[in-house]
């Protein structure tokens, strides 16, 4: 299939290999577009800094910014793909925008008839602590995309299922192996990669 990949520097496997490189080198599939959330594909742009789309210098494929003039993929951005793949590490807080990007991607994928595959990732705070004020429906924004508490306790895949109750996208979640709800990130054995400039370490 022709794959559109939503990712950043956190999209690596357990050996630290970039999902971009893995897909680009996989002869059984075709990576045709990349989509970058806030902070860009390399995660170094400042918080709130708007980014432009560009052509990937090595792969020659478009890198569509989802934190620039648009935050939701347009029909044109999705036209050449068969499936939208999402692989970004979250931090477990409602205001972190990567999961808002997932929500917006699911809305666009449903609108334009594209299936969404979410590669599940652990919630660094674990799946037991759920606390803080719950966002109310009238106040949804990009830093509060759904009626979630401040610490939501869900993995990326669980959030996708939660979002989908209102979206109805064709959604597939690739589950993690060996993950338990009681785990915080230090229990996973995985190496933490800075998810954004203000989250350099655990």
Protein backbone atom coordinates (compact mmCIF):
# COMPACT_ATOMS: atom_id res chain seq x y z
CA UNK A 1 0.00 0.00 0.00
CA UNK A 2 0.93 3.65 -0.34
CA UNK A 3 1.57 4.80 3.21
CA UNK A 4 1.28 8.26 4.71
CA UNK A 5 3.17 8.38 8.01
CA UNK A 6 2.49 10.76 10.90
CA UNK A 7 5.59 10.73 13.07
CA UNK A 8 8.56 12.59 14.53
CA UNK A 9 11.87 11.74 16.19
CA UNK A 10 10.02 9.64 18.80
CA UNK A 11 8.87 7.18 16.13
CA UNK A 12 11.48 4.48 16.65
CA UNK A 13 11.37 0.76 17.32
CA UNK A 14 12.84 -0.95 20.40
CA UNK A 15 16.28 -0.96 18.72
CA UNK A 16 16.16 2.82 18.17
CA UNK A 17 15.59 2.55 14.42
CA UNK A 18 13.47 5.27 12.82
CA UNK A 19 10.06 4.21 11.51
CA UNK A 20 10.74 6.52 8.56
CA UNK A 21 13.86 4.58 7.57
CA UNK A 22 12.21 1.22 8.24
CA UNK A 23 9.31 1.99 5.89
CA UNK A 24 11.48 3.74 3.29
CA UNK A 25 13.65 0.60 3.05
CA UNK A 26 10.76 -1.88 3.06
CA UNK A 27 10.21 -3.16 -0.49
CA UNK A 28 6.74 -4.52 0.34
CA UNK A 29 5.26 -1.08 0.91
CA UNK A 30 5.57 2.44 -0.46
CA UNK A 31 6.15 5.43 1.81
CA UNK A 32 4.72 8.35 -0.17
CA UNK A 33 4.15 11.14 2.40
CA UNK A 34 5.18 12.26 5.87
CA UNK A 35 3.14 14.40 8.26
CA UNK A 36 4.83 16.31 11.09
CA UNK A 37 3.09 17.38 14.33
CA UNK A 38 4.04 20.37 16.48
CA UNK A 39 7.83 20.80 16.87
CA UNK A 40 8.42 19.29 13.41
CA UNK A 41 9.75 15.99 12.11
CA UNK A 42 12.90 16.26 14.25
CA UNK A 43 11.13 17.65 17.34
CA UNK A 44 13.34 20.71 17.70
CA UNK A 45 11.03 23.61 16.77
CA UNK A 46 9.91 25.83 19.65
CA UNK A 47 6.50 25.39 21.26
CA UNK A 48 3.87 27.21 19.20
CA UNK A 49 6.23 27.79 16.25
CA UNK A 50 4.36 27.38 12.97
CA UNK A 51 6.11 25.20 10.41
CA UNK A 52 5.85 25.00 6.63
CA UNK A 53 5.53 21.87 4.51
CA UNK A 54 8.56 20.87 2.44
CA UNK A 55 10.11 18.10 0.36
CA UNK A 56 12.15 15.56 2.30
CA UNK A 57 15.77 16.08 1.17
CA UNK A 58 16.71 12.37 1.12
CA UNK A 59 13.44 10.66 0.24
CA UNK A 60 12.03 13.27 -2.14
CA UNK A 61 8.52 12.91 -0.66
CA UNK A 62 6.37 15.66 0.85
CA UNK A 63 6.60 16.43 4.56
CA UNK A 64 3.26 18.03 5.36
CA UNK A 65 3.25 20.27 8.41
CA UNK A 66 0.27 19.68 10.70
CA UNK A 67 1.31 22.64 12.80
CA UNK A 68 1.33 25.45 10.27
CA UNK A 69 -1.37 26.94 8.08
CA UNK A 70 -3.43 23.81 8.75
CA UNK A 71 -3.56 21.36 11.64
CA UNK A 72 -5.84 18.86 9.93
CA UNK A 73 -4.74 16.99 6.79
CA UNK A 74 -6.47 18.33 3.70
CA UNK A 75 -7.94 16.24 0.89
CA UNK A 76 -4.88 17.09 -1.22
CA UNK A 77 -2.51 15.92 1.53
CA UNK A 78 -4.27 12.54 1.69
CA UNK A 79 -5.01 12.06 -2.01
CA UNK A 80 -2.00 9.88 -2.87
CA UNK A 81 -2.11 7.53 0.11
CA UNK A 82 -3.98 4.27 0.76
CA UNK A 83 -3.53 4.26 4.53
CA UNK A 84 -2.54 6.76 7.23
CA UNK A 85 -0.11 5.37 9.81
CA UNK A 86 0.38 7.14 13.17
CA UNK A 87 3.49 6.57 15.30
CA UNK A 88 4.22 9.31 17.88
CA UNK A 89 5.06 9.05 21.59
CA UNK A 90 2.68 10.90 23.93
CA UNK A 91 3.41 12.05 27.51
CA UNK A 92 0.02 11.31 29.09
CA UNK A 93 -1.18 14.89 29.55
CA UNK A 94 -4.33 16.26 27.89
CA UNK A 95 -2.69 19.52 26.77
CA UNK A 96 0.10 17.82 24.80
CA UNK A 97 -0.79 18.37 21.14
CA UNK A 98 0.43 15.12 19.55
CA UNK A 99 -2.76 13.31 20.46
CA UNK A 100 -4.77 16.29 19.21
CA UNK A 101 -2.99 15.74 15.90
CA UNK A 102 -4.07 12.08 16.04
CA UNK A 103 -7.67 13.21 16.59
CA UNK A 104 -7.55 15.65 13.66
CA UNK A 105 -5.95 13.00 11.42
CA UNK A 106 -8.72 10.55 12.28
CA UNK A 107 -11.38 13.16 11.44
CA UNK A 108 -9.72 13.86 8.07
CA UNK A 109 -9.22 10.16 7.32
CA UNK A 110 -12.89 9.44 7.98
CA UNK A 111 -13.91 12.39 5.79
CA UNK A 112 -11.76 11.30 2.84
CA UNK A 113 -12.19 7.54 3.18
CA UNK A 114 -8.71 6.54 4.37
CA UNK A 115 -8.09 3.86 7.03
CA UNK A 116 -5.96 4.81 10.04
CA UNK A 117 -3.44 2.51 11.72
CA UNK A 118 -2.13 3.56 15.14
CA UNK A 119 1.07 1.94 16.41
CA UNK A 120 0.37 1.85 20.13
CA UNK A 121 2.90 3.31 22.57
CA UNK A 122 3.03 3.32 26.37
CA UNK A 123 1.67 6.10 28.50
CA UNK A 124 4.82 7.27 30.34
CA UNK A 125 2.76 8.01 33.47
CA UNK A 126 1.18 4.56 33.39
CA UNK A 127 -2.44 3.52 32.99
CA UNK A 128 -3.45 3.69 36.64
CA UNK A 129 -3.24 7.40 37.47
CA UNK A 130 -6.23 9.27 36.03
CA UNK A 131 -6.69 12.65 37.65
CA UNK A 132 -7.19 16.38 37.32
CA UNK A 133 -10.00 18.53 35.95
CA UNK A 134 -12.00 17.07 33.06
CA UNK A 135 -12.37 19.27 29.99
CA UNK A 136 -15.97 20.27 29.31
CA UNK A 137 -17.49 19.97 25.84
CA UNK A 138 -17.81 23.72 25.00
CA UNK A 139 -14.11 24.32 25.66
CA UNK A 140 -12.51 21.88 23.23
CA UNK A 141 -9.41 23.28 21.51
CA UNK A 142 -6.17 21.96 20.05
CA UNK A 143 -4.73 21.81 23.59
CA UNK A 144 -7.82 20.04 24.89
CA UNK A 145 -9.29 18.03 22.03
CA UNK A 146 -11.76 15.87 23.96
CA UNK A 147 -13.48 15.48 27.33
CA UNK A 148 -10.42 14.09 29.12
CA UNK A 149 -8.94 14.67 32.57
CA UNK A 150 -5.52 16.36 32.71
CA UNK A 151 -3.78 13.01 33.27
CA UNK A 152 -5.79 10.65 31.06
CA UNK A 153 -4.09 7.30 31.77
CA UNK A 154 -4.50 6.03 28.20
CA UNK A 155 -2.07 4.82 25.58
CA UNK A 156 -2.08 6.27 22.06
CA UNK A 157 -4.18 3.35 20.83
CA UNK A 158 -6.68 3.67 23.67
CA UNK A 159 -7.02 7.37 22.99
CA UNK A 160 -7.68 6.57 19.33
CA UNK A 161 -10.51 4.21 20.33
CA UNK A 162 -11.87 6.86 22.71
CA UNK A 163 -11.76 9.57 20.03
CA UNK A 164 -13.38 7.25 17.51
CA UNK A 165 -16.66 7.05 19.45
CA UNK A 166 -17.36 10.48 17.93
CA UNK A 167 -15.46 10.14 14.65
CA UNK A 168 -16.23 6.72 13.17
CA UNK A 169 -12.97 6.33 11.24
CA UNK A 170 -11.82 2.96 9.89
CA UNK A 171 -9.38 2.42 12.74
CA UNK A 172 -6.82 -0.30 13.43
CA UNK A 173 -4.54 -0.31 16.49
CA UNK A 174 -1.35 -2.39 16.54
CA UNK A 175 -1.02 -3.39 20.21
CA UNK A 176 2.17 -3.40 22.25
CA UNK A 177 3.76 -6.62 23.45
CA UNK A 178 4.44 -6.98 27.17
CA UNK A 179 2.76 -3.75 28.28
CA UNK A 180 0.83 -3.65 31.57
CA UNK A 181 -1.28 -0.75 32.83
CA UNK A 182 0.78 -0.51 36.01
CA UNK A 183 3.97 0.29 34.04
CA UNK A 184 5.47 3.74 33.97
CA UNK A 185 7.94 4.38 31.16
CA UNK A 186 10.95 3.31 33.25
CA UNK A 187 9.39 -0.16 33.56
CA UNK A 188 9.22 -0.74 29.79
CA UNK A 189 12.96 -1.15 29.20
CA UNK A 190 12.71 1.31 26.32
CA UNK A 191 14.97 4.32 25.92
CA UNK A 192 13.27 7.70 26.35
CA UNK A 193 13.69 9.99 23.37
CA UNK A 194 13.04 13.69 23.90
CA UNK A 195 9.51 14.17 22.59
CA UNK A 196 9.80 17.98 22.35
CA UNK A 197 12.18 20.75 23.50
CA UNK A 198 10.46 21.12 26.87
CA UNK A 199 10.34 17.36 27.52
CA UNK A 200 14.03 16.42 27.16
CA UNK A 201 13.92 13.53 29.65
CA UNK A 202 11.68 11.60 31.96
